[in-house]
Amino acid sequence: MDYSSIFSSALASENSFPKFGFKKEKNGFVCKKNLNPPCQDFYVLLKINPSLENLSAEVFDSETDEKYALFEMPSANGSFVAKIRGQVKELVKEFQKTCFKTSSPKEKYLEFIKETLAAEADFPWEDSPDYSVYRCPSGKWFALVMKIKFRQLLPSSASEEEVWVVNLKAAPEKIKDLTNKKSVFPAWHMNKKHWITVLLTAATDFKNLCDLTLQSYNLVSGKKSS
């Protein structure tokens, strides 16, 4: 099962991986963890690729070393497989807490918008108090800040983690090159031909985030940008 979203929602500290139990191998890092009762007859292998972009989990029978296939089958909804998935999810959370920087740059980013573009937060939706809009002098908005679940950006992800994001306008001809599906994605809940979604997480390049915001402001206000 894929848990790669962890590398988008936080910044990895590779030097601390051994502290959690990871061993460096030819094809990246591997960590074996035994599961707790009532799943004590199984263990999980966590695997990270060398470029620190992918984290996967596989569950095995401790006695036979055979893969527990139900773990990765979306249609398997029994109570036992749910307990195994829950324990693996908690292990991934523990790994993130131990080996990642998780602080969000959201407040720093909002301060950048206020100081650089003189834009104040506008909260137009009563039923979505976490959604804030930032507008150009014309009244048109260039940034929408909100909190969503990571899987809403990447449906293939197993992550239910909530993350702060911002929707920004981008030139249609540049969107394909801008989106890397790690920190910059095709826009969520907006026209993907003209907008992108950028994560407000520790893994996001802050300078790039600010540059994309300035480009959005210029596009919306009609100013030319380099």
PDB file of C-alpha atoms in Angstrom:
ATOM      1  CA  MET A   1       0.000   0.000   0.000  1.00  0.00           C
ATOM      2  CA  ASP A   2       1.237   3.461  -0.884  1.00  0.00           C
ATOM      3  CA  TYR A   3       2.023   6.007   1.842  1.00  0.00           C
ATOM      4  CA  SER A   4       4.192   8.302  -0.280  1.00  0.00           C
ATOM      5  CA  SER A   5       2.153  11.333   0.763  1.00  0.00           C
ATOM      6  CA  ILE A   6       4.321  11.467   3.874  1.00  0.00           C
ATOM      7  CA  PHE A   7       7.081  13.027   1.759  1.00  0.00           C
ATOM      8  CA  SER A   8       4.713  15.788   0.641  1.00  0.00           C
ATOM      9  CA  SER A   9       3.232  16.602   4.024  1.00  0.00           C
ATOM     10  CA  ALA A  10       6.550  16.747   5.900  1.00  0.00           C
ATOM     11  CA  LEU A  11      10.301  17.140   5.372  1.00  0.00           C
ATOM     12  CA  ALA A  12      12.312  13.945   5.827  1.00  0.00           C
ATOM     13  CA  SER A  13      15.447  13.767   7.956  1.00  0.00           C
ATOM     14  CA  GLU A  14      17.315  10.825   6.421  1.00  0.00           C
ATOM     15  CA  ASN A  15      19.907  10.719   9.189  1.00  0.00           C
ATOM     16  CA  SER A  16      17.220   9.809  11.696  1.00  0.00           C
ATOM     17  CA  PHE A  17      15.829   6.845   9.726  1.00  0.00           C
ATOM     18  CA  PRO A  18      18.016   4.287  11.617  1.00  0.00           C
ATOM     19  CA  LYS A  19      16.514   5.580  14.870  1.00  0.00           C
ATOM     20  CA  PHE A  20      13.141   4.258  13.734  1.00  0.00           C
ATOM     21  CA  GLY A  21      14.609   0.949  12.557  1.00  0.00           C
ATOM     22  CA  PHE A  22      15.304   1.511   8.859  1.00  0.00           C
ATOM     23  CA  LYS A  23      18.319  -0.136   7.250  1.00  0.00           C
ATOM     24  CA  LYS A  24      19.908   1.238   4.112  1.00  0.00           C
ATOM     25  CA  GLU A  25      20.010  -1.220   1.227  1.00  0.00           C
ATOM     26  CA  LYS A  26      20.827  -1.100  -2.467  1.00  0.00           C
ATOM     27  CA  ASN A  27      17.285  -0.158  -3.442  1.00  0.00           C
ATOM     28  CA  GLY A  28      16.666   2.333  -0.637  1.00  0.00           C
ATOM     29  CA  PHE A  29      15.620   1.815   2.980  1.00  0.00           C
ATOM     30  CA  VAL A  30      13.749  -1.078   4.582  1.00  0.00           C
ATOM     31  CA  CYS A  31      12.206  -1.403   8.042  1.00  0.00           C
ATOM     32  CA  LYS A  32      10.575  -4.498   9.531  1.00  0.00           C
ATOM     33  CA  LYS A  33       8.085  -4.080  12.368  1.00  0.00           C
ATOM     34  CA  ASN A  34       6.084  -6.773  14.137  1.00  0.00           C
ATOM     35  CA  LEU A  35       2.415  -5.970  14.595  1.00  0.00           C
ATOM     36  CA  ASN A  36       0.691  -5.952  17.972  1.00  0.00           C
ATOM     37  CA  PRO A  37      -2.206  -8.117  19.230  1.00  0.00           C
ATOM     38  CA  PRO A  38      -4.543  -9.212  17.809  1.00  0.00           C
ATOM     39  CA  CYS A  39      -2.311  -9.029  14.705  1.00  0.00           C
ATOM     40  CA  GLN A  40       0.844 -10.397  16.372  1.00  0.00           C
ATOM     41  CA  ASP A  41       1.191 -13.200  13.811  1.00  0.00           C
ATOM     42  CA  PHE A  42       2.018 -10.651  11.092  1.00  0.00           C
ATOM     43  CA  TYR A  43       4.752  -8.133  10.371  1.00  0.00           C
ATOM     44  CA  VAL A  44       5.006  -5.136   8.054  1.00  0.00           C
ATOM     45  CA  LEU A  45       7.841  -4.131   5.748  1.00  0.00           C
ATOM     46  CA  LEU A  46       8.152  -0.403   5.142  1.00  0.00           C
ATOM     47  CA  LYS A  47      10.159   0.435   2.024  1.00  0.00           C
ATOM     48  CA  ILE A  48      11.533   3.803   0.884  1.00  0.00           C
ATOM     49  CA  ASN A  49      13.112   4.373  -2.510  1.00  0.00           C
ATOM     50  CA  PRO A  50      16.599   5.983  -2.759  1.00  0.00           C
ATOM     51  CA  SER A  51      15.253   9.377  -3.869  1.00  0.00           C
ATOM     52  CA  LEU A  52      13.004   9.611  -0.771  1.00  0.00           C
ATOM     53  CA  GLU A  53       9.838  10.003  -2.838  1.00  0.00           C
ATOM     54  CA  ASN A  54       7.985   6.740  -2.217  1.00  0.00           C
ATOM     55  CA  LEU A  55       6.973   4.887   0.938  1.00  0.00           C
ATOM     56  CA  SER A  56       5.180   1.565   0.617  1.00  0.00           C
ATOM     57  CA  ALA A  57       3.977  -0.986   3.156  1.00  0.00           C
ATOM     58  CA  GLU A  58       3.576  -4.737   2.739  1.00  0.00           C
ATOM     59  CA  VAL A  59       2.235  -7.135   5.370  1.00  0.00           C
ATOM     60  CA  PHE A  60       3.448 -10.733   5.759  1.00  0.00           C
ATOM     61  CA  ASP A  61       2.583 -13.821   7.765  1.00  0.00           C
ATOM     62  CA  SER A  62       5.342 -14.215  10.390  1.00  0.00           C
ATOM     63  CA  GLU A  63       5.360 -18.019  10.175  1.00  0.00           C
ATOM     64  CA  THR A  64       5.345 -18.471   6.389  1.00  0.00           C
ATOM     65  CA  ASP A  65       6.671 -15.086   5.167  1.00  0.00           C
ATOM     66  CA  GLU A  66       3.806 -15.083   2.687  1.00  0.00           C
ATOM     67  CA  LYS A  67       2.329 -11.726   1.762  1.00  0.00           C
ATOM     68  CA  TYR A  68      -1.039 -10.946   3.328  1.00  0.00           C
ATOM     69  CA  ALA A  69      -2.782  -9.934   0.106  1.00  0.00           C
ATOM     70  CA  LEU A  70      -6.002  -8.685   1.746  1.00  0.00           C
ATOM     71  CA  PHE A  71      -4.082  -5.749   3.220  1.00  0.00           C
ATOM     72  CA  GLU A  72      -3.703  -4.194  -0.246  1.00  0.00           C
ATOM     73  CA  MET A  73      -7.130  -5.120  -1.615  1.00  0.00           C
ATOM     74  CA  PRO A  74      -9.532  -2.140  -1.430  1.00  0.00           C
ATOM     75  CA  SER A  75     -12.506  -4.504  -1.540  1.00  0.00           C
ATOM     76  CA  ALA A  76     -11.354  -6.320   1.640  1.00  0.00           C
ATOM     77  CA  ASN A  77     -13.326  -4.697   4.461  1.00  0.00           C
ATOM     78  CA  GLY A  78     -13.283  -7.270   7.276  1.00  0.00           C
ATOM     79  CA  SER A  79     -12.635  -6.266  10.881  1.00  0.00           C
ATOM     80  CA  PHE A  80      -9.289  -8.080  11.054  1.00  0.00           C
ATOM     81  CA  VAL A  81      -7.788  -6.478   7.950  1.00  0.00           C
ATOM     82  CA  ALA A  82      -9.082  -3.144   9.259  1.00  0.00           C
ATOM     83  CA  LYS A  83      -7.107  -3.690  12.485  1.00  0.00           C
ATOM     84  CA  ILE A  84      -3.956  -4.453  10.471  1.00  0.00           C
ATOM     85  CA  ARG A  85      -4.414  -1.339   8.338  1.00  0.00           C
ATOM     86  CA  GLY A  86      -4.957   0.702  11.475  1.00  0.00           C
ATOM     87  CA  GLN A  87      -1.716  -0.516  13.029  1.00  0.00           C
ATOM     88  CA  VAL A  88       0.241   0.169   9.836  1.00  0.00           C
ATOM     89  CA  LYS A  89      -1.258   3.647   9.655  1.00  0.00           C
ATOM     90  CA  GLU A  90      -0.149   4.321  13.228  1.00  0.00           C
ATOM     91  CA  LEU A  91       3.363   3.099  12.400  1.00  0.00           C
ATOM     92  CA  VAL A  92       3.552   5.543   9.497  1.00  0.00           C
ATOM     93  CA  LYS A  93       2.393   8.338  11.806  1.00  0.00           C
ATOM     94  CA  GLU A  94       5.049   7.356  14.357  1.00  0.00           C
ATOM     95  CA  PHE A  95       7.683   7.326  11.612  1.00  0.00           C
ATOM     96  CA  GLN A  96       6.645  10.816  10.530  1.00  0.00           C
ATOM     97  CA  LYS A  97       6.756  12.087  14.115  1.00  0.00           C
ATOM     98  CA  THR A  98      10.216  10.563  14.684  1.00  0.00           C
ATOM     99  CA  CYS A  99      11.978  11.343  11.408  1.00  0.00           C
ATOM    100  CA  PHE A 100      10.276  14.343   9.785  1.00  0.00           C
ATOM    101  CA  LYS A 101       9.904  18.067  10.225  1.00  0.00           C
ATOM    102  CA  THR A 102       6.157  18.602  10.165  1.00  0.00           C
ATOM    103  CA  SER A 103       5.686  22.315  10.847  1.00  0.00           C
ATOM    104  CA  SER A 104       3.574  24.110   8.244  1.00  0.00           C
ATOM    105  CA  PRO A 105       4.765  27.378   6.645  1.00  0.00           C
ATOM    106  CA  LYS A 106       1.145  28.577   6.518  1.00  0.00           C
ATOM    107  CA  GLU A 107       1.495  31.493   8.933  1.00  0.00           C
ATOM    108  CA  LYS A 108       4.761  32.614   7.336  1.00  0.00           C
ATOM    109  CA  TYR A 109       3.090  32.390   3.936  1.00  0.00           C
ATOM    110  CA  LEU A 110       0.074  34.459   4.994  1.00  0.00           C
ATOM    111  CA  GLU A 111       2.439  37.081   6.380  1.00  0.00           C
ATOM    112  CA  PHE A 112       4.214  37.139   3.010  1.00  0.00           C
ATOM    113  CA  ILE A 113       0.898  37.802   1.235  1.00  0.00           C
ATOM    114  CA  LYS A 114       0.028  40.594   3.662  1.00  0.00           C
ATOM    115  CA  GLU A 115       3.412  42.324   3.553  1.00  0.00           C
ATOM    116  CA  THR A 116       4.215  41.861  -0.136  1.00  0.00           C
ATOM    117  CA  LEU A 117       0.797  42.189  -1.756  1.00  0.00           C
ATOM    118  CA  ALA A 118      -1.113  44.126   0.913  1.00  0.00           C
ATOM    119  CA  ALA A 119      -3.910  41.561   0.798  1.00  0.00           C
ATOM    120  CA  GLU A 120      -6.033  40.702   3.832  1.00  0.00           C
ATOM    121  CA  ALA A 121      -7.906  37.458   4.399  1.00  0.00           C
ATOM    122  CA  ASP A 122     -11.528  37.292   3.285  1.00  0.00           C
ATOM    123  CA  PHE A 123     -13.768  34.469   4.558  1.00  0.00           C
ATOM    124  CA  PRO A 124     -16.685  34.221   2.093  1.00  0.00           C
ATOM    125  CA  TRP A 125     -18.082  30.799   3.095  1.00  0.00           C
ATOM    126  CA  GLU A 126     -19.741  30.439   6.492  1.00  0.00           C
ATOM    127  CA  ASP A 127     -19.853  26.660   6.212  1.00  0.00           C
ATOM    128  CA  SER A 128     -16.097  26.522   5.410  1.00  0.00           C
ATOM    129  CA  PRO A 129     -14.358  28.676   8.048  1.00  0.00           C
ATOM    130  CA  ASP A 130     -10.941  27.280   7.070  1.00  0.00           C
ATOM    131  CA  TYR A 131     -11.275  28.694   3.552  1.00  0.00           C
ATOM    132  CA  SER A 132      -9.722  32.149   3.181  1.00  0.00           C
ATOM    133  CA  VAL A 133      -9.512  34.203  -0.028  1.00  0.00           C
ATOM    134  CA  TYR A 134      -6.968  36.870  -0.974  1.00  0.00           C
ATOM    135  CA  ARG A 135      -7.927  39.434  -3.582  1.00  0.00           C
ATOM    136  CA  CYS A 136      -6.329  41.915  -5.967  1.00  0.00           C
ATOM    137  CA  PRO A 137      -7.483  45.578  -5.732  1.00  0.00           C
ATOM    138  CA  SER A 138     -10.005  44.775  -8.474  1.00  0.00           C
ATOM    139  CA  GLY A 139     -11.774  42.368  -6.127  1.00  0.00           C
ATOM    140  CA  LYS A 140     -10.767  39.260  -8.066  1.00  0.00           C
ATOM    141  CA  TRP A 141      -9.043  36.679  -5.914  1.00  0.00           C
ATOM    142  CA  PHE A 142      -5.581  35.277  -6.650  1.00  0.00           C
ATOM    143  CA  ALA A 143      -5.206  32.829  -3.744  1.00  0.00           C
ATOM    144  CA  LEU A 144      -7.553  30.466  -1.914  1.00  0.00           C
ATOM    145  CA  VAL A 145      -6.172  28.904   1.277  1.00  0.00           C
ATOM    146  CA  MET A 146      -7.945  25.839   2.664  1.00  0.00           C
ATOM    147  CA  LYS A 147      -7.523  22.585   4.543  1.00  0.00           C
ATOM    148  CA  ILE A 148      -8.303  19.344   2.684  1.00  0.00           C
ATOM    149  CA  LYS A 149      -7.418  15.664   2.871  1.00  0.00           C
ATOM    150  CA  PHE A 150      -4.311  14.675   0.935  1.00  0.00           C
ATOM    151  CA  ARG A 151      -6.166  11.928  -0.919  1.00  0.00           C
ATOM    152  CA  GLN A 152      -8.352  14.630  -2.497  1.00  0.00           C
ATOM    153  CA  LEU A 153      -5.255  15.693  -4.415  1.00  0.00           C
ATOM    154  CA  LEU A 154      -3.965  12.197  -5.067  1.00  0.00           C
ATOM    155  CA  PRO A 155      -6.745   9.565  -4.976  1.00  0.00           C
ATOM    156  CA  SER A 156      -4.213   6.711  -5.162  1.00  0.00           C
ATOM    157  CA  SER A 157      -2.842   7.726  -1.763  1.00  0.00           C
ATOM    158  CA  ALA A 158      -3.847   5.859   1.391  1.00  0.00           C
ATOM    159  CA  SER A 159      -3.441   9.044   3.429  1.00  0.00           C
ATOM    160  CA  GLU A 160      -6.390  10.550   5.306  1.00  0.00           C
ATOM    161  CA  GLU A 161      -4.143  13.323   6.613  1.00  0.00           C
ATOM    162  CA  GLU A 162      -5.467  16.860   6.425  1.00  0.00           C
ATOM    163  CA  VAL A 163      -3.113  19.409   4.884  1.00  0.00           C
ATOM    164  CA  TRP A 164      -3.156  23.140   4.267  1.00  0.00           C
ATOM    165  CA  VAL A 165      -3.064  24.101   0.588  1.00  0.00           C
ATOM    166  CA  VAL A 166      -3.422  27.175  -1.596  1.00  0.00           C
ATOM    167  CA  ASN A 167      -5.027  27.403  -5.029  1.00  0.00           C
ATOM    168  CA  LEU A 168      -3.187  29.776  -7.373  1.00  0.00           C
ATOM    169  CA  LYS A 169      -3.696  30.869 -10.956  1.00  0.00           C
ATOM    170  CA  ALA A 170      -1.051  29.804 -13.478  1.00  0.00           C
ATOM    171  CA  ALA A 171      -0.485  30.230 -17.184  1.00  0.00           C
ATOM    172  CA  PRO A 172      -2.131  27.263 -18.962  1.00  0.00           C
ATOM    173  CA  GLU A 173       0.985  26.522 -21.009  1.00  0.00           C
ATOM    174  CA  LYS A 174       3.081  26.231 -17.820  1.00  0.00           C
ATOM    175  CA  ILE A 175       0.811  24.090 -15.663  1.00  0.00           C
ATOM    176  CA  LYS A 176       2.062  20.731 -16.957  1.00  0.00           C
ATOM    177  CA  ASP A 177       5.662  21.631 -16.053  1.00  0.00           C
ATOM    178  CA  LEU A 178       4.706  23.174 -12.718  1.00  0.00           C
ATOM    179  CA  THR A 179       2.808  20.198 -11.335  1.00  0.00           C
ATOM    180  CA  ASN A 180       5.049  17.545  -9.790  1.00  0.00           C
ATOM    181  CA  LYS A 181       2.342  15.814  -7.691  1.00  0.00           C
ATOM    182  CA  LYS A 182       4.580  16.131  -4.660  1.00  0.00           C
ATOM    183  CA  SER A 183       4.056  19.749  -3.634  1.00  0.00           C
ATOM    184  CA  VAL A 184       2.290  21.187  -6.696  1.00  0.00           C
ATOM    185  CA  PHE A 185      -0.830  19.507  -8.091  1.00  0.00           C
ATOM    186  CA  PRO A 186      -3.525  20.097 -10.684  1.00  0.00           C
ATOM    187  CA  ALA A 187      -6.077  22.340  -8.990  1.00  0.00           C
ATOM    188  CA  TRP A 188      -8.476  20.763  -6.531  1.00  0.00           C
ATOM    189  CA  HIS A 189     -12.099  21.816  -6.993  1.00  0.00           C
ATOM    190  CA  MET A 190     -11.192  24.372  -9.694  1.00  0.00           C
ATOM    191  CA  ASN A 191     -10.458  24.632 -13.402  1.00  0.00           C
ATOM    192  CA  LYS A 192      -7.280  22.613 -13.882  1.00  0.00           C
ATOM    193  CA  LYS A 193      -6.462  24.490 -17.118  1.00  0.00           C
ATOM    194  CA  HIS A 194      -5.890  27.725 -15.229  1.00  0.00           C
ATOM    195  CA  TRP A 195      -5.251  26.883 -11.574  1.00  0.00           C
ATOM    196  CA  ILE A 196      -2.902  24.787  -9.479  1.00  0.00           C
ATOM    197  CA  THR A 197      -2.922  23.596  -5.859  1.00  0.00           C
ATOM    198  CA  VAL A 198       0.249  24.005  -3.782  1.00  0.00           C
ATOM    199  CA  LEU A 199       0.797  22.288  -0.436  1.00  0.00           C
ATOM    200  CA  LEU A 200       1.570  24.487   2.562  1.00  0.00           C
ATOM    201  CA  THR A 201       3.826  21.941   4.238  1.00  0.00           C
ATOM    202  CA  ALA A 202       7.406  21.724   5.441  1.00  0.00           C
ATOM    203  CA  ALA A 203       8.297  19.798   2.268  1.00  0.00           C
ATOM    204  CA  THR A 204       7.296  22.678  -0.023  1.00  0.00           C
ATOM    205  CA  ASP A 205       9.963  25.027  -1.363  1.00  0.00           C
ATOM    206  CA  PHE A 206       8.950  28.347   0.182  1.00  0.00           C
ATOM    207  CA  LYS A 207      10.612  30.551  -2.429  1.00  0.00           C
ATOM    208  CA  ASN A 208       8.873  28.660  -5.213  1.00  0.00           C
ATOM    209  CA  LEU A 209       5.577  29.026  -3.337  1.00  0.00           C
ATOM    210  CA  CYS A 210       6.059  32.789  -3.135  1.00  0.00           C
ATOM    211  CA  ASP A 211       7.065  33.024  -6.810  1.00  0.00           C
ATOM    212  CA  LEU A 212       3.934  31.104  -7.842  1.00  0.00           C
ATOM    213  CA  THR A 213       1.836  33.424  -5.696  1.00  0.00           C
ATOM    214  CA  LEU A 214       3.294  36.537  -7.348  1.00  0.00           C
ATOM    215  CA  GLN A 215       2.629  34.997 -10.758  1.00  0.00           C
ATOM    216  CA  SER A 216      -0.971  34.300  -9.737  1.00  0.00           C
ATOM    217  CA  TYR A 217      -1.405  37.888  -8.549  1.00  0.00           C
ATOM    218  CA  ASN A 218      -0.007  39.264 -11.801  1.00  0.00           C
ATOM    219  CA  LEU A 219      -2.174  36.998 -13.949  1.00  0.00           C
ATOM    220  CA  VAL A 220      -5.336  37.915 -12.068  1.00  0.00           C
ATOM    221  CA  SER A 221      -4.578  41.642 -11.960  1.00  0.00           C
ATOM    222  CA  GLY A 222      -3.530  41.726 -15.616  1.00  0.00           C
ATOM    223  CA  LYS A 223       0.077  42.657 -14.931  1.00  0.00           C
ATOM    224  CA  LYS A 224       2.890  41.211 -17.025  1.00  0.00           C
ATOM    225  CA  SER A 225       5.221  38.834 -15.190  1.00  0.00           C
ATOM    226  CA  SER A 226       8.593  37.525 -16.273  1.00  0.00           C
TER     227      SER A 226
END
